[in-house]
Short mmCIF file of C-alpha atoms in Angstrom, two decimals:
data_model
loop_
_atom_site.label_atom_id
_atom_site.label_comp_id
_atom_site.label_asym_id
_atom_site.label_seq_id
_atom_site.Cartn_x
_atom_site.Cartn_y
_atom_site.Cartn_z
CA MET A 1 -22.60 -41.29 -33.36
CA THR A 2 -25.83 -39.34 -32.30
CA THR A 3 -29.02 -40.98 -32.46
CA ILE A 4 -30.73 -38.09 -34.29
CA THR A 5 -33.96 -38.17 -35.69
CA THR A 6 -35.22 -36.38 -39.21
CA ARG A 7 -38.43 -35.82 -40.87
CA THR A 8 -40.26 -33.79 -44.23
CA VAL A 9 -41.58 -31.00 -44.12
CA GLU A 10 -43.74 -29.09 -46.39
CA TYR A 11 -44.92 -25.42 -46.18
CA PRO A 12 -45.82 -22.84 -48.53
CA ALA A 13 -43.18 -20.48 -50.20
CA ASP A 14 -42.84 -18.57 -53.39
CA GLY A 15 -46.40 -19.78 -55.03
CA LEU A 16 -44.70 -23.37 -53.97
CA THR A 17 -45.08 -26.16 -52.03
CA MET A 18 -41.76 -26.16 -50.31
CA ILE A 19 -40.78 -29.71 -49.22
CA GLY A 20 -37.61 -29.04 -46.80
CA HIS A 21 -35.67 -31.69 -44.43
CA LEU A 22 -35.48 -30.70 -40.90
CA ALA A 23 -32.88 -33.06 -38.80
CA LEU A 24 -32.99 -33.06 -34.24
CA PRO A 25 -30.51 -33.83 -31.94
CA SER A 26 -30.96 -36.60 -29.56
CA GLY A 27 -32.53 -35.58 -26.56
CA THR A 28 -36.02 -33.47 -25.77
CA GLY A 29 -34.39 -30.17 -24.38
CA ARG A 30 -34.52 -26.92 -27.01
CA ARG A 31 -31.56 -26.51 -29.24
CA PRO A 32 -29.83 -23.92 -31.57
CA ALA A 33 -30.97 -24.08 -34.53
CA VAL A 34 -29.69 -23.73 -38.17
CA LEU A 35 -31.07 -23.01 -41.36
CA ILE A 36 -29.22 -24.29 -44.74
CA GLY A 37 -30.00 -23.31 -47.80
CA PRO A 38 -28.84 -25.51 -50.91
CA GLU A 39 -26.90 -24.13 -54.13
CA GLY A 40 -29.07 -23.01 -56.89
CA THR A 41 -29.74 -26.92 -58.41
CA GLY A 42 -32.32 -26.97 -55.20
CA LEU A 43 -32.07 -29.57 -52.68
CA ASN A 44 -30.93 -33.18 -52.84
CA ASP A 45 -29.70 -35.30 -50.24
CA PHE A 46 -26.04 -33.79 -50.34
CA GLN A 47 -27.69 -30.97 -48.48
CA ARG A 48 -30.26 -33.25 -46.75
CA ARG A 49 -26.66 -34.90 -45.03
CA ARG A 50 -25.39 -31.12 -43.82
CA ALA A 51 -28.51 -30.86 -41.57
CA ASP A 52 -28.04 -34.69 -40.58
CA ALA A 53 -24.31 -33.67 -40.12
CA LEU A 54 -25.38 -30.33 -37.63
CA ALA A 55 -27.75 -32.78 -35.92
CA GLU A 56 -25.12 -35.10 -34.85
CA LEU A 57 -22.90 -32.13 -33.39
CA GLY A 58 -26.32 -31.30 -31.48
CA TYR A 59 -28.28 -28.74 -33.51
CA VAL A 60 -31.95 -28.31 -34.85
CA ALA A 61 -31.14 -27.92 -38.57
CA LEU A 62 -32.94 -27.24 -41.62
CA ALA A 63 -32.29 -27.88 -45.29
CA PHE A 64 -34.72 -25.49 -47.03
CA ASP A 65 -36.14 -26.05 -50.23
CA VAL A 66 -36.35 -23.34 -53.29
CA HIS A 67 -37.57 -24.81 -56.12
CA GLY A 68 -40.46 -27.07 -55.19
CA GLY A 69 -39.39 -30.31 -54.56
CA ARG A 70 -37.53 -29.68 -57.66
CA TRP A 71 -33.19 -30.68 -58.30
CA PHE A 72 -32.53 -29.46 -61.56
CA THR A 73 -29.84 -31.26 -63.65
CA ASP A 74 -30.70 -28.83 -67.04
CA PRO A 75 -28.47 -25.82 -65.73
CA GLN A 76 -30.38 -23.45 -68.17
CA GLU A 77 -33.57 -25.16 -66.47
CA MET A 78 -32.15 -23.64 -63.20
CA LEU A 79 -31.08 -20.48 -64.58
CA ALA A 80 -34.49 -19.95 -65.75
CA ARG A 81 -35.50 -20.15 -62.22
CA VAL A 82 -32.46 -18.78 -60.44
CA THR A 83 -31.92 -15.78 -62.50
CA PRO A 84 -35.09 -14.05 -61.23
CA LEU A 85 -34.89 -14.81 -57.96
CA LEU A 86 -31.80 -13.82 -57.82
CA ALA A 87 -32.49 -10.20 -58.66
CA ASP A 88 -35.60 -9.72 -56.10
CA PRO A 89 -34.59 -9.51 -52.24
CA ASP A 90 -38.36 -9.36 -51.81
CA ARG A 91 -38.68 -12.89 -52.96
CA MET A 92 -35.71 -14.54 -51.45
CA ARG A 93 -37.14 -12.96 -48.27
CA ASP A 94 -40.20 -14.73 -48.84
CA ILE A 95 -38.57 -18.04 -49.32
CA GLY A 96 -36.18 -17.36 -46.47
CA HIS A 97 -39.13 -16.00 -43.72
CA ALA A 98 -41.09 -19.41 -45.07
CA ALA A 99 -38.50 -21.50 -43.60
CA LEU A 100 -37.49 -19.52 -41.10
CA ASP A 101 -41.03 -20.19 -39.68
CA VAL A 102 -40.75 -23.78 -40.25
CA LEU A 103 -37.91 -23.95 -38.04
CA ARG A 104 -38.80 -21.61 -35.23
CA ALA A 105 -42.19 -23.88 -35.11
CA GLU A 106 -40.14 -26.42 -33.94
CA PRO A 107 -40.44 -27.18 -30.12
CA ARG A 108 -36.76 -28.49 -30.10
CA THR A 109 -35.97 -25.55 -31.45
CA ASP A 110 -34.43 -22.20 -29.27
CA PRO A 111 -36.02 -19.44 -30.91
CA GLU A 112 -33.40 -16.93 -29.85
CA ARG A 113 -30.07 -18.98 -30.97
CA ILE A 114 -30.98 -19.60 -34.51
CA ALA A 115 -27.89 -19.27 -37.53
CA ALA A 116 -28.16 -19.07 -41.39
CA ILE A 117 -26.03 -21.13 -43.71
CA GLY A 118 -26.23 -20.98 -47.56
CA TYR A 119 -24.72 -22.29 -50.79
CA GLY A 120 -25.11 -19.83 -53.99
CA THR A 121 -28.88 -19.14 -53.72
CA GLY A 122 -29.27 -20.62 -50.59
CA GLY A 123 -27.02 -18.43 -49.14
CA ALA A 124 -27.80 -15.16 -51.38
CA ILE A 125 -31.33 -15.95 -49.41
CA ALA A 126 -29.62 -16.09 -45.69
CA LEU A 127 -27.92 -12.71 -46.57
CA GLU A 128 -31.04 -11.46 -47.27
CA LEU A 129 -32.69 -12.12 -44.12
CA GLY A 130 -29.84 -10.65 -42.81
CA ARG A 131 -30.42 -7.30 -44.98
CA ASP A 132 -34.03 -8.06 -43.76
CA GLY A 133 -33.07 -7.25 -40.41
CA VAL A 134 -34.04 -11.02 -38.83
CA ASP A 135 -32.37 -11.72 -35.81
CA LEU A 136 -29.56 -14.13 -36.52
CA ARG A 137 -26.87 -15.08 -34.45
CA VAL A 138 -24.73 -15.50 -37.39
CA ILE A 139 -24.74 -15.88 -41.27
CA GLY A 140 -22.57 -18.10 -43.27
CA THR A 141 -22.17 -18.50 -46.80
CA VAL A 142 -20.18 -19.98 -49.84
CA ASN A 143 -19.86 -19.08 -52.95
CA ALA A 144 -22.99 -16.22 -52.54
CA LEU A 145 -20.89 -12.57 -52.46
CA THR A 146 -24.33 -11.02 -53.39
CA THR A 147 -24.80 -7.22 -52.58
CA GLY A 148 -28.09 -5.78 -51.90
CA ARG A 149 -30.39 -2.66 -52.25
CA PRO A 150 -28.64 -0.05 -51.02
CA GLY A 151 -28.35 1.24 -46.85
CA GLU A 152 -29.76 -2.54 -46.47
CA ALA A 153 -26.68 -4.51 -45.08
CA ALA A 154 -26.56 -2.06 -41.95
CA ARG A 155 -30.05 -4.01 -41.20
CA ILE A 156 -27.40 -6.60 -40.46
CA ARG A 157 -27.30 -7.79 -36.87
CA CYS A 158 -24.60 -11.18 -36.66
CA PRO A 159 -21.09 -11.27 -38.24
CA VAL A 160 -21.05 -12.11 -41.83
CA TRP A 161 -18.83 -15.27 -42.55
CA ALA A 162 -18.49 -15.63 -46.34
CA GLY A 163 -16.38 -18.50 -48.77
CA VAL A 164 -15.53 -18.08 -51.73
CA GLY A 165 -13.18 -19.82 -54.88
CA SER A 166 -9.84 -17.33 -55.91
CA GLU A 167 -10.49 -18.86 -59.34
CA ASP A 168 -15.00 -18.18 -59.56
CA PRO A 169 -15.73 -16.96 -62.55
CA ILE A 170 -19.39 -16.02 -60.72
CA MET A 171 -18.18 -14.36 -58.23
CA PRO A 172 -15.06 -12.56 -59.52
CA ALA A 173 -12.56 -10.57 -57.84
CA GLY A 174 -14.63 -7.28 -58.03
CA GLN A 175 -17.91 -9.26 -56.88
CA ARG A 176 -15.35 -10.04 -54.62
CA ASP A 177 -14.38 -6.28 -53.83
CA ALA A 178 -18.24 -5.21 -53.92
CA PHE A 179 -19.35 -7.53 -50.92
CA ALA A 180 -16.33 -6.13 -48.98
CA ALA A 181 -17.34 -2.91 -49.35
CA GLU A 182 -20.85 -3.20 -48.92
CA MET A 183 -20.63 -4.80 -45.49
CA GLN A 184 -17.43 -2.92 -44.20
CA ALA A 185 -19.98 0.19 -44.84
CA ALA A 186 -22.27 -1.08 -42.85
CA GLY A 187 -20.27 -1.70 -39.92
CA VAL A 188 -20.83 -5.40 -40.14
CA ASP A 189 -18.39 -7.66 -38.33
CA TRP A 190 -17.70 -9.83 -41.72
CA ARG A 191 -15.01 -11.82 -42.72
CA LEU A 192 -14.16 -13.33 -46.20
CA VAL A 193 -12.47 -16.25 -47.38
CA VAL A 194 -10.83 -17.02 -50.75
CA TYR A 195 -10.08 -20.40 -51.27
CA GLY A 196 -7.17 -20.91 -53.94
CA GLY A 197 -7.57 -22.57 -57.08
CA ALA A 198 -11.09 -23.38 -56.48
CA LEU A 199 -14.09 -22.43 -58.61
CA HIS A 200 -17.71 -21.97 -58.50
CA ALA A 201 -19.37 -24.86 -56.62
CA PHE A 202 -16.18 -26.53 -55.31
CA HIS A 203 -17.79 -27.65 -52.19
CA HIS A 204 -20.24 -29.49 -53.76
CA PRO A 205 -19.28 -33.41 -55.04
CA PRO A 206 -19.50 -34.61 -58.96
CA VAL A 207 -22.75 -35.11 -60.06
CA ASP A 208 -24.40 -36.91 -62.82
CA GLN A 209 -25.34 -33.70 -64.88
CA THR A 210 -24.21 -30.98 -66.91
CA VAL A 211 -22.71 -27.89 -65.36
CA LEU A 212 -21.76 -24.62 -66.29
CA PRO A 213 -18.46 -23.39 -67.01
CA GLY A 214 -16.62 -22.20 -64.34
CA VAL A 215 -18.41 -25.01 -61.65
CA GLY A 216 -15.59 -27.58 -60.32
CA HIS A 217 -15.55 -29.88 -57.23
CA HIS A 218 -11.93 -29.55 -55.26
CA PRO A 219 -12.23 -31.88 -52.20
CA LEU A 220 -9.59 -30.39 -50.17
CA HIS A 221 -10.93 -27.26 -50.13
CA ALA A 222 -14.57 -29.05 -49.68
CA GLN A 223 -13.65 -30.09 -46.39
CA ARG A 224 -11.78 -27.09 -45.20
CA ALA A 225 -14.93 -24.85 -46.12
CA TRP A 226 -17.37 -27.51 -43.89
CA ARG A 227 -14.93 -27.16 -40.87
CA ASP A 228 -15.16 -23.24 -41.23
CA ILE A 229 -18.51 -23.33 -41.25
CA VAL A 230 -19.07 -26.00 -37.97
CA GLY A 231 -15.98 -23.63 -36.49
CA LEU A 232 -18.35 -20.58 -37.30
CA LEU A 233 -21.22 -22.01 -35.27
CA ALA A 234 -19.04 -23.39 -32.68
CA GLU A 235 -17.85 -19.86 -32.04
CA CYS A 236 -21.05 -18.14 -32.53
CA LEU A 237 -23.73 -20.40 -32.40
CA PRO A 238 -22.50 -22.88 -29.18
CA VAL A 239 -24.14 -26.20 -28.38
CA THR A 240 -24.96 -25.23 -24.75
CA GLU A 241 -26.80 -28.38 -22.74
#
């Protein structure tokens, strides 16, 4: 296994002190880099391991924070924070840009080769970076079929890949159609994968907390979605020496 190094990074955003997780591949040269946005519950060890796994593949990876170090176990508390955030593109962009600045400041990062992937709320933030015209190589999201302000998707400068569960009541068929229509009208190179039988947050393993209706783990599709993300990065942001 490739030797990686990790460290906690603190930085300001959204009036909070964010606590991200940076994972670096072995070696000393610059490498392509990936922003990783967490679910609405926040950044936990599962998301940190995603960054570690990408570092093992040769990427500089930053799992960014959205709640100032908090990880919500109460869904109502989580919704009270996330709902107004998702309704405010400028706040989402500020959170994304703050994390992007941290990633770009890392000496191992090749600033010309950065991707953004995200899950749920973190995916919405990744999409808003694209709608803000950020120069990314690819955006990949799971359970984040958010639509933006009219016309701003035309500023997306890279391919967009999105995955969603077919039985997700939070991202239902109408939301899928709206997202697809936005991407198509903007001329984006987009793909949408629907994982049959999967609910919202199907990619995340069960945790000891109360969950919202329509949320559930699907182990097989979780593995498939991760392989799809890794394949997306290999296509659009390959690791080269």
